[in-house]
Coordinates of C-alpha atoms in Angstrom, one line a residue:
M1004 CA 0.0 0.0 0.0
A1005 CA 1.1 3.6 -0.5
E1006 CA 2.1 5.5 2.6
V1007 CA 1.3 9.2 2.4
E1008 CA 2.2 11.6 5.2
L1009 CA 3.5 15.1 6.0
K1010 CA 6.8 15.5 7.8
F1011 CA 8.0 18.5 9.8
E1012 CA 11.1 19.4 11.8
L1013 CA 10.3 20.9 15.2
P1014 CA 12.8 22.7 17.5
P1015 CA 13.2 20.7 20.7
E1016 CA 12.3 23.7 22.8
A1017 CA 8.9 23.9 21.1
H1018 CA 7.7 20.4 22.2
A1019 CA 5.9 21.7 25.2
A1020 CA 4.0 24.2 23.2
F1021 CA 3.2 21.6 20.5
R1022 CA 1.6 19.3 23.1
K1023 CA -0.7 22.2 24.2
L1024 CA -2.0 23.0 20.7
A1025 CA -5.8 23.5 20.6
A1026 CA -5.9 21.3 17.5
L1027 CA -5.0 18.3 19.7
E1028 CA -7.5 19.0 22.4
G1029 CA -9.9 16.1 23.0
A1030 CA -7.5 13.6 21.5
A1031 CA -5.9 11.2 24.1
P1032 CA -2.1 11.0 23.6
R1033 CA -0.5 7.6 23.4
R1034 CA 3.2 7.2 24.2
A1035 CA 5.7 4.5 23.1
M1036 CA 9.4 3.9 22.9
L1037 CA 10.5 2.8 19.4
L1038 CA 13.7 1.1 18.4
A1039 CA 14.3 0.8 14.7
L1040 CA 17.3 -1.1 13.2
Y1041 CA 18.1 -0.4 9.6
F1042 CA 19.9 -3.0 7.5
D1043 CA 21.9 -2.9 4.2
T1044 CA 24.9 -4.4 2.5
P1045 CA 28.4 -3.0 3.0
R1046 CA 28.0 -1.0 -0.2
H1047 CA 24.5 0.3 0.7
D1048 CA 22.9 -1.4 -2.3
L1049 CA 19.4 -0.9 -0.9
A1050 CA 19.9 2.8 -0.4
R1051 CA 21.3 3.2 -3.9
H1052 CA 18.1 1.7 -5.2
A1053 CA 15.9 4.0 -3.0
M1054 CA 14.9 1.4 -0.5
A1055 CA 15.1 1.1 3.2
L1056 CA 14.9 -2.1 5.2
R1057 CA 13.8 -1.8 8.8
L1058 CA 13.2 -4.0 11.8
R1059 CA 11.3 -2.1 14.5
R1060 CA 10.2 -2.8 18.1
S1061 CA 7.3 -1.1 19.7
G1062 CA 6.5 -2.4 23.1
G1063 CA 7.1 -6.1 22.9
E1064 CA 6.3 -6.4 19.2
W1065 CA 8.7 -6.6 16.3
K1066 CA 7.8 -5.7 12.7
Q1067 CA 9.9 -5.8 9.6
A1068 CA 9.3 -3.3 6.8
L1069 CA 10.5 -2.4 3.4
K1070 CA 10.1 1.1 2.0
A1071 CA 10.7 1.9 -1.7
G1072 CA 10.7 5.0 -3.8
A1073 CA 11.9 8.6 -3.3
G1074 CA 10.3 10.7 -0.6
G1075 CA 8.4 13.9 -1.5
S1076 CA 8.9 17.6 -1.4
G1077 CA 7.1 20.2 0.6
G1078 CA 6.9 17.8 3.5
L1079 CA 4.8 15.3 1.5
H1080 CA 6.1 11.8 1.7
A1081 CA 4.6 9.1 -0.5
R1082 CA 6.5 5.7 -0.6
D1083 CA 5.5 2.1 -1.2
E1084 CA 5.7 0.1 2.0
W1085 CA 5.4 -3.6 2.9
E1086 CA 5.3 -4.5 6.6
Y1087 CA 5.0 -7.9 8.4
G1088 CA 4.9 -8.9 12.1
R1089 CA 7.8 -10.9 13.5
R1090 CA 8.1 -13.2 16.5
D1091 CA 11.5 -11.9 17.4
A1092 CA 14.3 -9.6 16.2
S1093 CA 14.8 -11.4 12.9
I1094 CA 14.2 -10.7 9.2
D1095 CA 12.6 -13.0 6.7
L1096 CA 13.4 -11.7 3.2
S1097 CA 11.1 -14.3 1.5
L1098 CA 8.2 -12.1 2.7
F1099 CA 9.4 -9.4 0.2
A1100 CA 9.3 -11.8 -2.8
A1101 CA 6.7 -9.6 -4.6
T1102 CA 8.5 -6.3 -3.9
P1103 CA 11.3 -4.4 -5.7
L1104 CA 13.8 -6.0 -3.3
A1105 CA 13.5 -9.3 -5.2
A1106 CA 14.6 -7.6 -8.4
L1107 CA 17.9 -6.5 -7.0
P1108 CA 21.1 -8.1 -8.5
H1109 CA 22.0 -11.2 -6.5
A1110 CA 18.8 -10.9 -4.5
K1111 CA 18.8 -14.6 -3.6
R1112 CA 22.0 -14.1 -1.6
L1113 CA 21.2 -10.7 -0.2
H1114 CA 20.6 -12.1 3.3
E1115 CA 24.2 -13.1 3.5
R1116 CA 25.4 -9.6 3.1
L1117 CA 22.9 -7.7 5.3
A1118 CA 24.1 -6.0 8.5
E1119 CA 22.8 -3.3 10.7
V1120 CA 23.9 0.1 9.4
F1121 CA 22.4 2.4 12.0
R1122 CA 19.5 2.5 14.5
V1123 CA 16.9 5.0 15.5
E1124 CA 15.6 5.4 19.1
V1125 CA 12.7 7.7 19.7
A1126 CA 10.1 8.5 22.3
R1127 CA 6.8 8.9 20.3
T1128 CA 3.6 10.5 21.3
T1129 CA 0.6 10.1 19.0
W1130 CA -2.8 11.6 18.8
R1131 CA -5.7 10.5 16.6
V1132 CA -7.7 13.6 15.7
E1133 CA -11.1 13.5 14.1
L1134 CA -11.4 16.4 11.7
A1135 CA -15.0 15.7 10.6
P1136 CA -17.3 12.6 10.8
G1137 CA -15.4 9.9 8.9
T1138 CA -12.2 11.9 8.4
S1139 CA -9.3 11.6 10.9
V1140 CA -5.5 12.0 11.0
E1141 CA -2.8 10.7 13.1
V1142 CA -0.2 13.1 14.6
A1143 CA 3.1 11.7 15.8
L1144 CA 5.6 13.7 17.8
D1145 CA 9.1 12.1 17.8
R1146 CA 12.1 13.0 19.9
G1147 CA 15.2 10.8 19.9
V1148 CA 18.4 10.0 18.2
V1149 CA 19.9 8.2 15.3
R1150 CA 23.1 6.2 16.1
C1151 CA 25.8 4.7 14.0
G1152 CA 28.6 3.3 16.1
K1153 CA 29.9 6.2 18.3
R1154 CA 28.3 8.8 16.1
S1155 CA 24.8 10.2 16.7
A1156 CA 22.5 12.9 15.6
P1157 CA 19.3 14.2 17.2
I1158 CA 15.8 13.7 15.9
S1159 CA 12.9 16.1 16.6
E1160 CA 10.0 15.6 14.1
V1161 CA 6.3 15.8 13.7
E1162 CA 4.4 13.5 11.2
V1163 CA 0.8 14.0 10.2
E1164 CA -0.8 11.2 8.3
S1165 CA -4.3 10.8 6.9
L1166 CA -6.0 7.7 8.4
E1167 CA -9.5 7.8 6.9
G1168 CA -11.8 10.0 4.9
A1169 CA -10.7 12.8 2.6
P1170 CA -6.9 12.5 2.3
L1171 CA -6.3 16.1 1.4
A1172 CA -7.8 17.3 4.7
V1173 CA -4.4 16.6 6.2
F1174 CA -3.0 19.7 4.5
D1175 CA -5.7 22.0 5.9
F1176 CA -5.1 20.5 9.4
A1177 CA -1.3 21.0 9.0
E1178 CA -1.8 24.7 8.1
R1179 CA -3.5 25.1 11.5
L1180 CA -0.4 23.7 13.2
V1181 CA 2.2 25.8 11.4
D1182 CA 0.3 29.0 12.3
K1183 CA 0.7 28.2 16.0
V1184 CA 4.1 26.6 16.4
A1185 CA 7.5 26.6 14.6
L1186 CA 7.1 23.6 12.3
R1187 CA 9.3 23.4 9.1
T1188 CA 8.3 21.1 6.3
S1189 CA 11.0 18.5 5.8
A1190 CA 11.8 16.1 2.9
V1191 CA 14.4 14.2 5.0
T1192 CA 13.4 10.7 6.2
K1193 CA 14.9 9.0 9.3
A1194 CA 16.5 6.6 6.9
E1195 CA 18.2 9.4 5.0
R1196 CA 19.5 10.9 8.3
G1197 CA 20.9 7.5 9.3
Y1198 CA 22.7 7.0 6.0
R1199 CA 24.2 10.5 6.1
L1200 CA 25.5 9.7 9.5
A1201 CA 26.8 6.3 8.4
R1202 CA 28.7 7.9 5.5
G1203 CA 30.0 10.7 7.6
E1204 CA 28.5 13.2 5.1
P1205 CA 28.7 16.8 6.3
L1206 CA 25.9 19.2 5.5
A1207 CA 26.7 20.5 2.0
P1208 CA 25.0 22.8 -0.6
V1209 CA 22.8 20.9 -3.0
K1210 CA 22.8 21.7 -6.7
A1211 CA 20.0 21.1 -9.2
H1212 CA 19.6 17.6 -10.5
T1213 CA 18.6 16.8 -14.0
V1214 CA 14.9 16.3 -14.5
A1215 CA 14.3 13.1 -16.4
M1216 CA 11.4 13.5 -18.8
E1217 CA 10.0 11.4 -21.7
G1218 CA 8.4 13.0 -24.7
S1219 CA 5.4 10.7 -24.5
L1220 CA 4.4 12.1 -21.1
A1221 CA 1.5 14.5 -20.7
P1222 CA 2.6 18.1 -20.0
A1223 CA 1.0 17.9 -16.6
D1224 CA 3.4 15.1 -15.6
G1225 CA 6.3 17.2 -16.8
A1226 CA 5.0 20.1 -14.7
R1227 CA 4.9 17.8 -11.6
A1228 CA 8.4 16.6 -12.2
A1229 CA 9.9 20.1 -12.7
I1230 CA 8.2 21.6 -9.8
D1231 CA 9.1 18.7 -7.5
S1232 CA 12.7 18.9 -8.5
A1233 CA 12.9 22.7 -7.7
M1234 CA 11.1 22.3 -4.4
R1235 CA 13.5 19.5 -3.4
Q1236 CA 16.6 21.7 -4.1
L1237 CA 15.0 24.5 -2.2
Q1238 CA 14.3 22.4 0.9
D1239 CA 17.7 20.6 0.7
N1240 CA 19.5 23.9 1.1
E1241 CA 17.3 25.4 3.8
A1242 CA 19.0 23.6 6.7
G1243 CA 22.4 25.0 5.6
V1244 CA 21.0 28.6 5.5
L1245 CA 19.5 28.1 8.9
T1246 CA 22.6 26.6 10.6
T1247 CA 25.7 27.8 8.8
T1248 CA 27.2 31.0 7.3
D1249 CA 28.3 29.3 4.1
P1250 CA 27.0 31.6 1.3
E1251 CA 26.7 28.8 -1.2
F1252 CA 23.5 27.6 0.6
V1253 CA 21.9 30.9 -0.1
H1254 CA 23.1 30.8 -3.7
Q1255 CA 21.7 27.3 -4.3
M1256 CA 18.4 28.3 -2.6
R1257 CA 18.1 31.2 -5.0
I1258 CA 18.7 29.0 -7.9
A1259 CA 16.0 26.6 -6.7
L1260 CA 13.6 29.6 -6.4
R1261 CA 14.4 30.7 -9.9
R1262 CA 13.9 27.1 -11.2
L1263 CA 10.6 26.9 -9.4
R1264 CA 9.3 30.2 -10.7
S1265 CA 10.5 29.3 -14.2
A1266 CA 8.7 25.9 -14.1
L1267 CA 5.5 27.5 -12.9
R1268 CA 5.5 30.0 -15.7
A1269 CA 6.6 27.5 -18.4
F1270 CA 3.8 25.0 -17.5
R1271 CA 1.0 27.5 -17.0
Q1272 CA -0.9 26.0 -19.9
A1273 CA -0.6 22.5 -18.4
T1274 CA -1.4 23.4 -14.8
G1275 CA -3.8 26.3 -15.4
P1276 CA -2.8 29.9 -14.7
E1277 CA -4.2 29.9 -11.2
L1278 CA -1.4 27.9 -9.7
E1279 CA 1.4 30.3 -10.7
A1280 CA -0.8 33.3 -9.8
R1281 CA -1.5 31.9 -6.3
V1282 CA 2.1 31.6 -5.3
R1283 CA 3.6 34.5 -7.3
A1284 CA 3.7 37.0 -4.4
D1285 CA 5.1 34.5 -1.9
L1286 CA 7.9 33.4 -4.2
H1287 CA 8.7 37.0 -5.1
W1288 CA 8.9 37.8 -1.3
I1289 CA 11.4 35.0 -0.4
T1290 CA 13.4 35.7 -3.6
Q1291 CA 13.8 39.3 -2.7
A1292 CA 14.8 38.5 0.8
T1293 CA 17.6 36.1 -0.3
G1294 CA 18.7 38.6 -3.0
K1295 CA 19.8 41.1 -0.4
A1296 CA 21.9 38.5 1.4
R1297 CA 23.3 37.2 -1.9
D1298 CA 24.5 40.7 -3.1
L1299 CA 26.6 41.1 0.0
D1300 CA 27.9 37.6 -0.2
V1301 CA 29.1 38.1 -3.7
L1302 CA 30.8 41.4 -2.8
A1303 CA 32.5 39.8 0.3
T1304 CA 33.6 36.5 -1.3
Q1305 CA 34.1 37.3 -4.9
T1306 CA 34.3 40.9 -6.1
L1307 CA 36.1 42.5 -3.2
P1308 CA 38.8 39.7 -2.8
A1309 CA 39.5 39.9 -6.6
M1310 CA 39.8 43.7 -6.4
L1311 CA 42.0 43.7 -3.3
T1312 CA 44.6 41.5 -5.0
A1313 CA 45.6 44.6 -7.0
Y1314 CA 45.1 47.2 -4.1
R1315 CA 48.1 48.1 -2.0
G1316 CA 46.3 50.0 0.8
D1317 CA 44.6 48.9 4.0
A1318 CA 41.1 47.5 3.6
R1319 CA 40.6 45.9 7.0
D1320 CA 38.1 48.4 8.3
L1321 CA 36.0 48.0 5.2
G1322 CA 36.2 44.2 5.7
R1323 CA 34.9 44.5 9.2
R1324 CA 32.0 46.8 8.2
L1325 CA 31.1 44.4 5.4
A1326 CA 31.1 41.4 7.7
E1327 CA 28.7 43.3 10.1
R1328 CA 26.5 44.4 7.2
R1329 CA 26.1 40.8 6.0
R1330 CA 24.7 39.6 9.3
R1331 CA 21.3 41.3 9.3
P1332 CA 20.2 40.1 5.8
R1333 CA 21.3 36.6 6.6
E1334 CA 19.3 36.7 9.8
G1335 CA 16.4 38.0 7.8
V1336 CA 16.5 35.1 5.4
R1337 CA 16.6 32.7 8.3
A1338 CA 13.5 34.3 9.9
E1339 CA 11.6 34.1 6.7
I1340 CA 12.5 30.5 5.9
A1341 CA 11.2 29.6 9.4
S1342 CA 8.0 31.7 9.1
A1343 CA 4.5 30.4 8.9
R1344 CA 4.2 32.2 5.5
Q1345 CA 7.0 30.0 4.0
E1346 CA 5.5 26.9 5.4
R1347 CA 2.0 27.7 4.1
L1348 CA 3.6 28.1 0.7
M1349 CA 5.3 24.7 0.8
L1350 CA 2.1 23.1 2.0
F1351 CA 0.1 24.6 -0.8
L1352 CA 2.5 23.4 -3.4
A1353 CA 2.7 19.9 -1.8
K1354 CA -1.1 19.8 -1.7
W1355 CA -1.2 20.5 -5.4
M1356 CA 1.4 17.8 -6.0
A1357 CA -0.8 15.3 -4.1
Q1358 CA -3.9 15.7 -6.1
P1359 CA -4.9 14.9 -9.7
I1360 CA -4.2 17.7 -12.2
S1361 CA -7.1 19.1 -14.2
Q1362 CA -5.2 19.7 -17.4
P1363 CA -6.5 21.8 -20.3
P1364 CA -6.5 20.0 -23.6
S1365 CA -3.1 19.8 -25.2
D1366 CA -2.0 19.1 -28.8
G1367 CA 0.6 16.3 -28.6
G1368 CA 2.7 15.2 -25.7
L1369 CA 5.3 16.7 -23.6
R1370 CA 7.9 16.9 -26.4
Q1371 CA 5.7 19.1 -28.6
F1372 CA 4.6 21.2 -25.6
A1373 CA 8.3 21.8 -24.6
R1374 CA 9.3 22.8 -28.0
A1375 CA 6.5 25.4 -28.3
V1376 CA 7.4 26.8 -24.9
I1377 CA 11.2 27.0 -25.3
E1378 CA 11.1 28.3 -28.9
K1379 CA 8.8 31.1 -27.9
R1380 CA 10.9 32.1 -24.9
H1381 CA 14.1 31.8 -26.9
A1382 CA 12.9 34.2 -29.6
R1383 CA 11.5 36.6 -27.1
W1384 CA 14.9 36.7 -25.2
V1385 CA 16.9 37.2 -28.4
R1386 CA 14.8 40.2 -29.3
K1387 CA 15.2 41.6 -25.8
A1388 CA 19.0 41.1 -25.8
Q1389 CA 19.7 43.1 -29.0
G1390 CA 22.1 46.0 -28.2
V1391 CA 22.8 44.6 -24.8
E1392 CA 26.3 46.0 -24.7
A1393 CA 25.0 49.6 -24.9
M1394 CA 22.2 49.2 -22.3
T1395 CA 22.0 50.7 -18.9
D1396 CA 22.9 48.6 -15.8
A1397 CA 19.2 48.1 -15.1
E1398 CA 18.3 47.1 -18.6
R1399 CA 21.2 44.6 -18.8
H1400 CA 20.1 43.2 -15.4
R1401 CA 16.7 42.5 -16.9
V1402 CA 18.3 40.7 -19.9
R1403 CA 20.4 38.7 -17.5
I1404 CA 17.4 37.6 -15.4
A1405 CA 15.5 36.6 -18.6
A1406 CA 18.6 34.6 -19.7
K1407 CA 18.5 32.8 -16.4
R1408 CA 14.9 32.0 -16.8
L1409 CA 15.5 30.7 -20.3
R1410 CA 18.4 28.6 -19.1
Y1411 CA 16.3 27.0 -16.3
V1412 CA 13.5 26.2 -18.7
A1413 CA 16.0 24.7 -21.2
E1414 CA 17.6 22.6 -18.4
G1415 CA 14.2 21.3 -17.4
F1416 CA 13.5 20.1 -20.9
A1417 CA 17.1 19.0 -21.7
S1418 CA 16.3 15.3 -21.6
L1419 CA 13.9 15.7 -24.5
Y1420 CA 16.6 16.9 -26.9
R1421 CA 19.8 15.4 -28.3
R1422 CA 22.3 15.7 -25.5
K1423 CA 25.2 17.1 -27.6
L1424 CA 23.0 19.9 -29.1
M1425 CA 21.4 20.9 -25.8
D1426 CA 24.7 20.9 -24.0
E1427 CA 26.1 23.3 -26.6
Y1428 CA 23.1 25.6 -26.1
L1429 CA 23.4 25.5 -22.4
R1430 CA 27.1 26.3 -22.5
A1431 CA 26.5 29.3 -24.7
L1432 CA 23.7 30.5 -22.3
S1433 CA 25.9 29.9 -19.3
K1434 CA 28.9 31.8 -20.7
L1435 CA 26.7 34.8 -21.6
Q1436 CA 25.0 34.6 -18.2
D1437 CA 28.5 34.6 -16.5
D1438 CA 29.5 37.8 -18.4
L1439 CA 26.3 39.5 -17.6
G1440 CA 26.6 38.3 -14.0
R1441 CA 30.1 39.8 -13.6
A1442 CA 28.8 43.1 -15.1
N1443 CA 25.9 43.1 -12.6
D1444 CA 28.3 42.2 -9.7
A1445 CA 30.4 45.2 -10.6
A1446 CA 27.4 47.6 -10.7
V1447 CA 26.1 46.2 -7.4
A1448 CA 29.6 46.4 -5.8
E1449 CA 29.9 50.1 -6.8
R1450 CA 26.5 50.8 -5.0
L1451 CA 27.3 48.8 -1.9
L1452 CA 30.8 50.2 -1.5
G1453 CA 29.2 53.7 -1.6
E1454 CA 26.7 52.6 1.1
L1455 CA 29.6 51.2 3.2
A1456 CA 31.5 54.5 2.9
A1457 CA 34.7 53.0 1.7
P1458 CA 37.8 55.1 2.5
A1459 CA 38.5 57.7 -0.2
P1460 CA 41.7 56.0 -1.6
L1461 CA 40.0 52.6 -1.8
A1462 CA 36.8 54.2 -3.2
A1463 CA 38.8 55.8 -6.0
F1464 CA 40.7 52.6 -6.8
A1465 CA 37.4 50.6 -6.8
Q1466 CA 35.8 53.0 -9.2
G1467 CA 38.6 52.4 -11.8
W1468 CA 38.9 48.7 -11.1
L1469 CA 35.1 48.1 -11.4
A1470 CA 34.9 50.2 -14.6
A1471 CA 37.6 48.0 -16.2
E1472 CA 35.8 44.9 -15.0
M1473 CA 32.6 46.2 -16.6
R1474 CA 34.4 46.9 -19.9
S1475 CA 35.9 43.4 -19.9
C1476 CA 32.5 41.8 -19.4
L1477 CA 30.7 43.9 -22.1
Q1478 CA 33.1 43.8 -25.0
H1479 CA 32.0 40.4 -26.3
L1480 CA 28.3 40.4 -25.4
A1481 CA 26.9 41.0 -28.9
R1482 CA 28.8 38.0 -30.2
A1483 CA 27.7 35.9 -27.2
V1484 CA 24.0 36.6 -28.0
K1485 CA 24.5 35.5 -31.6
R1486 CA 26.2 32.3 -30.3
V1487 CA 23.2 31.5 -28.1
D1488 CA 20.8 32.1 -31.0
R1489 CA 22.9 29.9 -33.5
S1490 CA 23.2 27.0 -31.0
A1491 CA 19.4 26.6 -30.5
P1492 CA 19.0 22.8 -30.5
W1493 CA 15.7 22.8 -32.3
E1494 CA 17.4 24.7 -35.2
N1495 CA 20.2 22.1 -35.5
A1496 CA 18.1 18.9 -34.9

């Protein structure tokens, strides 16, 4: 059967407030201690095939379970699950004969290579909440730890699962919770936490993954894949923004936001215009917030260090002021990521992902849909980019943003084209985007250095250095625009 649930992270200090929520009143809490042992081969063959094999004890009862398939975005988790009771702490793989486990290479000898990889110990409190006659959900509050040898990591989560009745009612109920307590939607399962611990993987920025699409799919299916991919990247980088000062997390989060907004625009005909219109203001809000932090990050980590390699004076005071100036926008991004507004946005998109799409009639499949979208956007961008080298900073910035949107749409549809041709197109777009980006960075740096009141000698040097940087970026732009236009994969197919 398919398991569908919403998962959230909850700060440990918020557990007491969560237990007192009005939404849980009238539901008797049940408490249990859970021990879950996760098994895999030395090479983690199950994990590499998106499976998790678990043996769990609750009270005096043992159950073995297999979960398969990727988790979801926006806190939505939907995986296939097979579960069987056991007399003791043992696993019988023959019970999984009709599951994807049996299709693994060397599945008949898999039991010989299995060993415990990590274990999860949690204190769980559950409530069964009746939302309406015939519609109920289960709320689970988990607090515990995942252990792998001497290494460990804390767990503090809330899961909300539909038990009976209207499944989508779980989203409306979850919105009531995020308005009252600091819940953050999470795409990370306990198994994923355990494998990260077992591999000793540090928290690292997550780049976009290729969206695999087939031309025979309906455009609505393509929309779901593209939006899910962007949401995953967004959520995968949130933890790094919240807990580290590494600017790359903010950068990758901004890329995810651009990808999400581009996908929503590109697939408006497939999803209906209401979806993009409904989330437009919220996505603009969080994009603007991250933009302020990103501008200062680029100045501090890229533009200023490059400029100071040629400057012979003392810039330490400016460095200190810049470090202090970066703090407030970073804290602002963290506050907005953790806000109820952000969580409602994630829940809204997850709810859309969970329900059938009412798709307007479409001529042909996804391949034809994609070609119509990307050709139209490409032609519009080429017209906008004419004369880019002579534009004002603001006009060039708009061309740059449009180039980013075109690139994200092209990357989303890349699997529908011949790889060599699409790679050439994306390289041309990327090169032009880099030149436009450096020009924009120089313009932003000039403004920010003025706001930071750089010392007169440094300000004078910066003005000349940034002007030279700008000239270097602009001198080949017209040729780069022609290169993008010539390399369009549909013209060379």
